[in-house]
PDB file of C-alpha atoms in Angstrom:
ATOM      1  CA  GLY A   1      33.439  -7.762 -32.255  1.00 45.00           C
ATOM      2  CA  PRO A   2      29.904  -6.790 -31.129  1.00 44.00           C
ATOM      3  CA  ARG A   3      29.419  -3.212 -29.933  1.00 50.00           C
ATOM      4  CA  PRO A   4      28.675  -2.844 -26.218  1.00 54.00           C
ATOM      5  CA  GLN A   5      25.033  -2.148 -25.499  1.00 73.00           C
ATOM      6  CA  ASP A   6      24.004   1.380 -24.529  1.00 90.00           C
ATOM      7  CA  PRO A   7      23.734   1.540 -20.678  1.00 92.00           C
ATOM      8  CA  SER A   8      20.372   3.327 -20.872  1.00 92.00           C
ATOM      9  CA  ARG A   9      18.965   0.500 -22.999  1.00 93.00           C
ATOM     10  CA  GLN A  10      20.423  -2.069 -20.623  1.00 95.00           C
ATOM     11  CA  SER A  11      18.769  -0.159 -17.808  1.00 95.00           C
ATOM     12  CA  GLU A  12      15.384  -0.310 -19.551  1.00 95.00           C
ATOM     13  CA  SER A  13      15.855  -4.040 -20.086  1.00 95.00           C
ATOM     14  CA  GLU A  14      16.638  -4.612 -16.396  1.00 96.00           C
ATOM     15  CA  TYR A  15      13.609  -2.505 -15.468  1.00 97.00           C
ATOM     16  CA  ASP A  16      11.340  -4.615 -17.693  1.00 96.00           C
ATOM     17  CA  ILE A  17      12.697  -7.824 -16.145  1.00 97.00           C
ATOM     18  CA  ALA A  18      12.142  -6.418 -12.640  1.00 97.00           C
ATOM     19  CA  ARG A  19       8.527  -5.470 -13.395  1.00 96.00           C
ATOM     20  CA  ASP A  20       7.813  -8.883 -14.842  1.00 96.00           C
ATOM     21  CA  LEU A  21       9.352 -10.696 -11.865  1.00 96.00           C
ATOM     22  CA  TRP A  22       7.321  -8.624  -9.412  1.00 95.00           C
ATOM     23  CA  LEU A  23       3.942  -8.184 -11.093  1.00 93.00           C
ATOM     24  CA  ARG A  24       3.622 -11.519 -12.884  1.00 92.00           C
ATOM     25  CA  ARG A  25       5.635 -13.863 -10.708  1.00 90.00           C
ATOM     26  CA  GLY A  26       5.512 -12.211  -7.278  1.00 90.00           C
ATOM     27  CA  GLN A  27       9.290 -12.532  -6.854  1.00 93.00           C
ATOM     28  CA  THR A  28      10.012  -9.344  -4.910  1.00 94.00           C
ATOM     29  CA  ARG A  29      13.593 -10.090  -3.935  1.00 94.00           C
ATOM     30  CA  GLU A  30      14.675 -11.034  -7.452  1.00 96.00           C
ATOM     31  CA  ALA A  31      12.797  -8.047  -8.871  1.00 96.00           C
ATOM     32  CA  LEU A  32      14.617  -5.662  -6.530  1.00 97.00           C
ATOM     33  CA  GLU A  33      17.974  -7.023  -7.669  1.00 97.00           C
ATOM     34  CA  HIS A  34      17.155  -6.169 -11.289  1.00 97.00           C
ATOM     35  CA  ALA A  35      15.564  -2.800 -10.419  1.00 97.00           C
ATOM     36  CA  LEU A  36      18.679  -1.738  -8.503  1.00 97.00           C
ATOM     37  CA  LYS A  37      20.777  -2.856 -11.462  1.00 97.00           C
ATOM     38  CA  ALA A  38      18.622  -0.679 -13.716  1.00 97.00           C
ATOM     39  CA  VAL A  39      19.301   2.346 -11.487  1.00 97.00           C
ATOM     40  CA  GLU A  40      23.013   1.538 -11.378  1.00 97.00           C
ATOM     41  CA  LEU A  41      23.180   1.418 -15.196  1.00 96.00           C
ATOM     42  CA  ASP A  42      21.251   4.674 -15.632  1.00 96.00           C
ATOM     43  CA  ASP A  43      20.806   6.935 -12.620  1.00 94.00           C
ATOM     44  CA  GLU A  44      18.331   9.039 -14.621  1.00 96.00           C
ATOM     45  CA  ASN A  45      15.875   6.172 -15.113  1.00 97.00           C
ATOM     46  CA  ALA A  46      12.996   7.600 -13.075  1.00 98.00           C
ATOM     47  CA  ASP A  47      10.769   4.558 -13.632  1.00 98.00           C
ATOM     48  CA  ALA A  48      13.454   2.250 -12.245  1.00 98.00           C
ATOM     49  CA  ALA A  49      13.959   4.477  -9.201  1.00 98.00           C
ATOM     50  CA  HIS A  50      10.213   4.479  -8.559  1.00 98.00           C
ATOM     51  CA  LEU A  51      10.043   0.698  -8.943  1.00 98.00           C
ATOM     52  CA  CYS A  52      12.805   0.339  -6.335  1.00 98.00           C
ATOM     53  CA  ALA A  53      10.700   2.436  -3.939  1.00 98.00           C
ATOM     54  CA  LEU A  54       7.643   0.247  -4.560  1.00 97.00           C
ATOM     55  CA  LEU A  55       9.640  -2.933  -4.028  1.00 96.00           C
ATOM     56  CA  TYR A  56      11.116  -1.713  -0.753  1.00 96.00           C
ATOM     57  CA  LEU A  57       7.570  -0.864   0.361  1.00 94.00           C
ATOM     58  CA  ASP A  58       6.454  -4.362  -0.636  1.00 92.00           C
ATOM     59  CA  PHE A  59       9.069  -5.833   1.703  1.00 90.00           C
ATOM     60  CA  CYS A  60       7.581  -3.703   4.491  1.00 86.00           C
ATOM     61  CA  SER A  61       4.158  -5.248   3.893  1.00 79.00           C
ATOM     62  CA  GLN A  62       5.606  -8.776   3.886  1.00 77.00           C
ATOM     63  CA  ASN A  63       8.044  -8.695   6.790  1.00 73.00           C
ATOM     64  CA  ARG A  64       8.798  -5.867   9.212  1.00 74.00           C
ATOM     65  CA  ASP A  65      12.322  -7.160   9.745  1.00 78.00           C
ATOM     66  CA  GLU A  66      13.089  -6.548   6.067  1.00 83.00           C
ATOM     67  CA  CYS A  67      11.412  -3.145   5.912  1.00 89.00           C
ATOM     68  CA  ARG A  68      13.753  -0.448   4.562  1.00 93.00           C
ATOM     69  CA  LEU A  69      11.687   2.736   4.565  1.00 95.00           C
ATOM     70  CA  GLY A  70      14.782   4.909   4.228  1.00 95.00           C
ATOM     71  CA  GLU A  71      15.643   3.193   0.946  1.00 97.00           C
ATOM     72  CA  ALA A  72      12.044   3.477  -0.255  1.00 97.00           C
ATOM     73  CA  GLU A  73      12.053   7.207   0.509  1.00 97.00           C
ATOM     74  CA  LYS A  74      15.420   7.760  -1.192  1.00 98.00           C
ATOM     75  CA  HIS A  75      14.314   6.144  -4.438  1.00 98.00           C
ATOM     76  CA  ALA A  76      10.872   7.792  -4.459  1.00 98.00           C
ATOM     77  CA  ARG A  77      12.484  11.212  -3.972  1.00 98.00           C
ATOM     78  CA  ARG A  78      14.979  10.431  -6.713  1.00 98.00           C
ATOM     79  CA  ALA A  79      12.187   9.535  -9.146  1.00 98.00           C
ATOM     80  CA  LEU A  80      10.326  12.736  -8.273  1.00 97.00           C
ATOM     81  CA  LYS A  81      13.461  14.837  -8.658  1.00 97.00           C
ATOM     82  CA  LEU A  82      14.113  13.362 -12.101  1.00 98.00           C
ATOM     83  CA  ARG A  83      10.503  13.872 -13.135  1.00 97.00           C
ATOM     84  CA  PRO A  84       8.726  16.534 -11.006  1.00 96.00           C
ATOM     85  CA  ASP A  85       5.330  15.695 -12.564  1.00 95.00           C
ATOM     86  CA  TYR A  86       5.686  11.973 -11.770  1.00 96.00           C
ATOM     87  CA  ARG A  87       2.341  11.590 -10.033  1.00 96.00           C
ATOM     88  CA  GLU A  88       2.749   7.927  -9.109  1.00 96.00           C
ATOM     89  CA  ALA A  89       6.107   8.651  -7.448  1.00 97.00           C
ATOM     90  CA  ARG A  90       4.529  11.509  -5.454  1.00 97.00           C
ATOM     91  CA  ASN A  91       1.834   9.099  -4.295  1.00 96.00           C
ATOM     92  CA  THR A  92       4.443   6.475  -3.356  1.00 97.00           C
ATOM     93  CA  LEU A  93       6.496   9.021  -1.413  1.00 98.00           C
ATOM     94  CA  ALA A  94       3.359   9.965   0.528  1.00 97.00           C
ATOM     95  CA  VAL A  95       2.801   6.304   1.431  1.00 96.00           C
ATOM     96  CA  VAL A  96       6.384   6.107   2.705  1.00 97.00           C
ATOM     97  CA  MET A  97       5.756   9.235   4.800  1.00 97.00           C
ATOM     98  CA  ILE A  98       2.675   7.626   6.369  1.00 96.00           C
ATOM     99  CA  HIS A  99       4.689   4.507   7.247  1.00 95.00           C
ATOM    100  CA  GLN A 100       7.349   6.766   8.764  1.00 95.00           C
ATOM    101  CA  LYS A 101       4.707   8.396  11.000  1.00 96.00           C
ATOM    102  CA  LYS A 102       5.003  11.664   9.055  1.00 97.00           C
ATOM    103  CA  ALA A 103       1.330  11.902   8.161  1.00 97.00           C
ATOM    104  CA  SER A 104       1.305  15.713   7.972  1.00 97.00           C
ATOM    105  CA  ALA A 105       3.977  15.582   5.257  1.00 97.00           C
ATOM    106  CA  ALA A 106       1.904  12.956   3.442  1.00 97.00           C
ATOM    107  CA  VAL A 107      -1.149  15.229   3.496  1.00 97.00           C
ATOM    108  CA  GLU A 108       0.844  17.998   1.808  1.00 97.00           C
ATOM    109  CA  LEU A 109       2.012  15.587  -0.904  1.00 96.00           C
ATOM    110  CA  LEU A 110      -1.428  14.103  -1.520  1.00 96.00           C
ATOM    111  CA  LYS A 111      -3.676  17.158  -1.589  1.00 94.00           C
ATOM    112  CA  PRO A 112      -2.386  18.313  -5.022  1.00 94.00           C
ATOM    113  CA  LEU A 113      -2.951  14.804  -6.417  1.00 94.00           C
ATOM    114  CA  THR A 114      -6.621  14.810  -5.362  1.00 93.00           C
ATOM    115  CA  GLU A 115      -7.041  18.049  -7.337  1.00 91.00           C
ATOM    116  CA  ASP A 116      -5.061  16.858 -10.376  1.00 93.00           C
ATOM    117  CA  ILE A 117      -7.452  15.929 -13.177  1.00 91.00           C
ATOM    118  CA  LEU A 118      -4.640  14.153 -15.057  1.00 91.00           C
ATOM    119  CA  TYR A 119      -3.902  11.678 -12.260  1.00 90.00           C
ATOM    120  CA  GLN A 120      -5.283   8.376 -13.522  1.00 89.00           C
ATOM    121  CA  THR A 121      -5.906   6.671 -10.168  1.00 88.00           C
ATOM    122  CA  PRO A 122      -7.547   9.354  -7.985  1.00 88.00           C
ATOM    123  CA  GLU A 123      -8.855   6.652  -5.648  1.00 88.00           C
ATOM    124  CA  ASN A 124      -5.258   6.128  -4.498  1.00 90.00           C
ATOM    125  CA  ALA A 125      -4.745   9.793  -3.658  1.00 93.00           C
ATOM    126  CA  TRP A 126      -8.082  10.088  -1.837  1.00 94.00           C
ATOM    127  CA  GLY A 127      -7.535   6.758  -0.088  1.00 93.00           C
ATOM    128  CA  TYR A 128      -4.029   7.547   1.128  1.00 94.00           C
ATOM    129  CA  LEU A 129      -5.124  11.042   2.145  1.00 96.00           C
ATOM    130  CA  GLY A 130      -7.821   9.389   4.228  1.00 96.00           C
ATOM    131  CA  TRP A 131      -5.204   7.088   5.730  1.00 96.00           C
ATOM    132  CA  ALA A 132      -2.984  10.073   6.578  1.00 97.00           C
ATOM    133  CA  TYR A 133      -5.896  11.783   8.360  1.00 97.00           C
ATOM    134  CA  LEU A 134      -6.595   8.497  10.147  1.00 96.00           C
ATOM    135  CA  GLU A 135      -3.007   8.446  11.424  1.00 96.00           C
ATOM    136  CA  LEU A 136      -3.398  12.047  12.578  1.00 97.00           C
ATOM    137  CA  GLY A 137      -6.524  11.091  14.517  1.00 96.00           C
ATOM    138  CA  GLN A 138      -8.714  13.324  12.336  1.00 97.00           C
ATOM    139  CA  LEU A 139     -11.499  10.779  11.943  1.00 97.00           C
ATOM    140  CA  ASP A 140     -14.172  12.877  10.195  1.00 96.00           C
ATOM    141  CA  PRO A 141     -11.829  14.007   7.372  1.00 96.00           C
ATOM    142  CA  ALA A 142     -10.549  10.425   7.176  1.00 96.00           C
ATOM    143  CA  THR A 143     -14.094   9.096   6.710  1.00 96.00           C
ATOM    144  CA  ASP A 144     -14.889  11.730   4.066  1.00 96.00           C
ATOM    145  CA  ARG A 145     -11.710  11.078   2.019  1.00 95.00           C
ATOM    146  CA  HIS A 146     -12.220   7.326   2.082  1.00 95.00           C
ATOM    147  CA  ARG A 147     -15.778   7.767   0.816  1.00 96.00           C
ATOM    148  CA  ARG A 148     -14.460   9.934  -2.014  1.00 94.00           C
ATOM    149  CA  SER A 149     -11.913   7.237  -2.796  1.00 93.00           C
ATOM    150  CA  LEU A 150     -14.652   4.626  -3.045  1.00 95.00           C
ATOM    151  CA  ALA A 151     -16.833   6.918  -5.159  1.00 94.00           C
ATOM    152  CA  ALA A 152     -13.939   7.131  -7.629  1.00 90.00           C
ATOM    153  CA  GLN A 153     -13.336   3.360  -7.560  1.00 91.00           C
ATOM    154  CA  PRO A 154     -15.897   1.102  -5.814  1.00 93.00           C
ATOM    155  CA  GLN A 155     -13.604  -1.926  -6.309  1.00 93.00           C
ATOM    156  CA  PHE A 156     -10.915  -0.333  -4.104  1.00 91.00           C
ATOM    157  CA  CYS A 157     -11.238  -2.771  -1.206  1.00 93.00           C
ATOM    158  CA  VAL A 158      -8.376  -1.246   0.789  1.00 91.00           C
ATOM    159  CA  GLY A 159     -10.427   1.968   0.823  1.00 92.00           C
ATOM    160  CA  ASN A 160     -13.332   0.115   2.435  1.00 95.00           C
ATOM    161  CA  TYR A 161     -10.922  -1.482   4.902  1.00 96.00           C
ATOM    162  CA  ARG A 162      -9.612   1.908   6.029  1.00 94.00           C
ATOM    163  CA  LEU A 163     -13.126   3.354   6.094  1.00 96.00           C
ATOM    164  CA  GLY A 164     -13.901   0.504   8.469  1.00 97.00           C
ATOM    165  CA  LEU A 165     -10.946   1.529  10.644  1.00 96.00           C
ATOM    166  CA  ALA A 166     -12.219   5.119  10.810  1.00 96.00           C
ATOM    167  CA  HIS A 167     -15.695   3.967  11.875  1.00 97.00           C
ATOM    168  CA  GLU A 168     -14.172   1.529  14.378  1.00 97.00           C
ATOM    169  CA  ARG A 169     -12.136   4.278  16.014  1.00 96.00           C
ATOM    170  CA  LYS A 170     -15.238   6.475  16.178  1.00 96.00           C
ATOM    171  CA  GLY A 171     -17.050   3.647  17.964  1.00 96.00           C
ATOM    172  CA  GLU A 172     -19.468   3.188  15.058  1.00 97.00           C
ATOM    173  CA  LEU A 173     -19.379  -0.607  15.134  1.00 97.00           C
ATOM    174  CA  GLY A 174     -22.234  -1.263  12.701  1.00 97.00           C
ATOM    175  CA  ALA A 175     -20.744   1.007  10.039  1.00 97.00           C
ATOM    176  CA  ALA A 176     -17.288  -0.483  10.658  1.00 98.00           C
ATOM    177  CA  LEU A 177     -18.629  -4.016  10.216  1.00 98.00           C
ATOM    178  CA  THR A 178     -20.338  -3.015   6.967  1.00 97.00           C
ATOM    179  CA  ALA A 179     -17.164  -1.437   5.569  1.00 97.00           C
ATOM    180  CA  PHE A 180     -14.928  -4.382   6.511  1.00 98.00           C
ATOM    181  CA  THR A 181     -17.461  -6.800   4.968  1.00 98.00           C
ATOM    182  CA  LYS A 182     -17.611  -4.765   1.737  1.00 97.00           C
ATOM    183  CA  ALA A 183     -13.817  -4.855   1.584  1.00 97.00           C
ATOM    184  CA  LEU A 184     -13.788  -8.654   1.845  1.00 97.00           C
ATOM    185  CA  GLU A 185     -16.652  -9.142  -0.609  1.00 96.00           C
ATOM    186  CA  THR A 186     -15.132  -6.970  -3.333  1.00 95.00           C
ATOM    187  CA  GLU A 187     -14.655  -8.951  -6.550  1.00 93.00           C
ATOM    188  CA  ALA A 188     -11.131  -7.717  -7.259  1.00 91.00           C
ATOM    189  CA  PRO A 189      -7.748  -9.496  -7.023  1.00 89.00           C
ATOM    190  CA  GLY A 190      -6.478  -9.824  -3.472  1.00 91.00           C
ATOM    191  CA  CYS A 191      -9.567  -8.468  -1.716  1.00 95.00           C
ATOM    192  CA  LYS A 192     -10.765 -11.742  -0.250  1.00 95.00           C
ATOM    193  CA  ALA A 193      -7.251 -12.276   1.129  1.00 95.00           C
ATOM    194  CA  LEU A 194      -7.019  -8.793   2.695  1.00 96.00           C
ATOM    195  CA  GLN A 195      -5.819 -10.069   6.051  1.00 96.00           C
ATOM    196  CA  GLU A 196      -6.135  -6.757   7.887  1.00 96.00           C
ATOM    197  CA  ALA A 197      -9.835  -6.619   6.982  1.00 97.00           C
ATOM    198  CA  TRP A 198     -10.407 -10.106   8.422  1.00 98.00           C
ATOM    199  CA  ALA A 199      -8.660  -8.925  11.593  1.00 97.00           C
ATOM    200  CA  GLY A 200     -10.736  -5.732  11.671  1.00 98.00           C
ATOM    201  CA  ARG A 201     -14.034  -7.547  11.237  1.00 98.00           C
ATOM    202  CA  GLY A 202     -13.000 -10.036  13.911  1.00 97.00           C
ATOM    203  CA  ARG A 203     -12.206  -7.209  16.354  1.00 97.00           C
ATOM    204  CA  VAL A 204     -15.453  -5.389  15.687  1.00 97.00           C
ATOM    205  CA  SER A 205     -17.558  -8.554  15.869  1.00 97.00           C
ATOM    206  CA  PHE A 206     -16.011  -9.334  19.252  1.00 96.00           C
ATOM    207  CA  ARG A 207     -16.697  -5.802  20.526  1.00 95.00           C
ATOM    208  CA  ALA A 208     -20.295  -6.128  19.313  1.00 95.00           C
ATOM    209  CA  GLY A 209     -20.694  -9.396  21.231  1.00 94.00           C
ATOM    210  CA  ASN A 210     -20.704 -11.706  18.202  1.00 95.00           C
ATOM    211  CA  VAL A 211     -18.087 -14.122  19.532  1.00 95.00           C
ATOM    212  CA  ASP A 212     -18.738 -16.922  17.027  1.00 96.00           C
ATOM    213  CA  SER A 213     -18.390 -14.545  14.062  1.00 96.00           C
ATOM    214  CA  ALA A 214     -15.254 -13.070  15.596  1.00 97.00           C
ATOM    215  CA  ARG A 215     -13.735 -16.519  16.090  1.00 96.00           C
ATOM    216  CA  ALA A 216     -14.444 -17.529  12.471  1.00 97.00           C
ATOM    217  CA  ASP A 217     -12.913 -14.333  11.038  1.00 97.00           C
ATOM    218  CA  LEU A 218      -9.852 -14.498  13.265  1.00 97.00           C
ATOM    219  CA  ALA A 219      -9.272 -18.159  12.399  1.00 96.00           C
ATOM    220  CA  HIS A 220      -9.427 -17.324   8.687  1.00 97.00           C
ATOM    221  CA  CYS A 221      -7.015 -14.428   9.273  1.00 97.00           C
ATOM    222  CA  VAL A 222      -4.508 -16.769  10.944  1.00 96.00           C
ATOM    223  CA  LYS A 223      -4.923 -19.301   8.139  1.00 96.00           C
ATOM    224  CA  LEU A 224      -3.866 -16.676   5.585  1.00 95.00           C
ATOM    225  CA  SER A 225      -0.538 -16.114   7.389  1.00 92.00           C
ATOM    226  CA  GLU A 226       0.798 -16.154  10.930  1.00 91.00           C
ATOM    227  CA  ALA A 227       4.004 -14.317  10.004  1.00 85.00           C
ATOM    228  CA  THR A 228       2.476 -10.883   9.347  1.00 84.00           C
ATOM    229  CA  SER A 229       1.571  -8.319  12.007  1.00 84.00           C
ATOM    230  CA  ALA A 230      -2.126  -8.893  11.216  1.00 91.00           C
ATOM    231  CA  GLY A 231      -1.656 -12.646  11.546  1.00 93.00           C
ATOM    232  CA  LYS A 232       0.025 -12.233  14.919  1.00 93.00           C
ATOM    233  CA  GLU A 233      -2.756  -9.918  16.106  1.00 95.00           C
ATOM    234  CA  CYS A 234      -5.388 -12.461  15.017  1.00 96.00           C
ATOM    235  CA  ARG A 235      -3.561 -15.325  16.734  1.00 96.00           C
ATOM    236  CA  SER A 236      -3.363 -13.293  19.956  1.00 96.00           C
ATOM    237  CA  MET A 237      -7.059 -12.369  19.877  1.00 95.00           C
ATOM    238  CA  LEU A 238      -8.066 -15.922  18.979  1.00 94.00           C
ATOM    239  CA  SER A 239      -6.157 -17.369  21.948  1.00 93.00           C
ATOM    240  CA  LYS A 240      -8.127 -15.084  24.279  1.00 90.00           C
ATOM    241  CA  LEU A 241     -11.435 -16.363  22.877  1.00 86.00           C
ATOM    242  CA  LYS A 242     -10.653 -20.025  23.647  1.00 69.00           C
TER     243      LYS A 242
END
């Protein structure tokens, strides 16, 4: 009869299926099923462990009720333990730490990445470091790190979104409006549908007295989705404008 397939090869196959389901088809739940299977078949498959962490984080962005940050952290740490120089897993673990309100721990994880010449997406490290400082209330370092992120990759619309948040919290409404607008006008996949940026620009426009602009942005935000936290915020703000 046929020889049973090597578990490590089966694991790689499951990992490939998971990546395809997630990145090409947007099927997060199905992708997670295959990624977990990949880890089960080979508990030394660092890429599969990291993918599990990313998928659990994706659930957090889609629906708070399905957010499993503990699982995301476990798999990110596992990937990093298996491969200590796994830069992407270090970055992912830092993102989990920020979500868990452990921004100081995230700063310690991210600083080495911003100084690592071999890390291929430095805009991520600078951007998340800026986000960590934002969570810590350190607005000047947050602004600086987000600008560095955008210098490394001008198409990084999430960086402009968070730069807008930093300016908004500093009361710099004009600069915040500019940053949110740049985020939404970036010609990169997903930028024009960055719901949090629509919400941010709506908030800032309202604070600046531009009620019509605020109403238009908030309505577009709600149209994108009412199920997300940003969508709910936009719906709430919009109801107060009517």
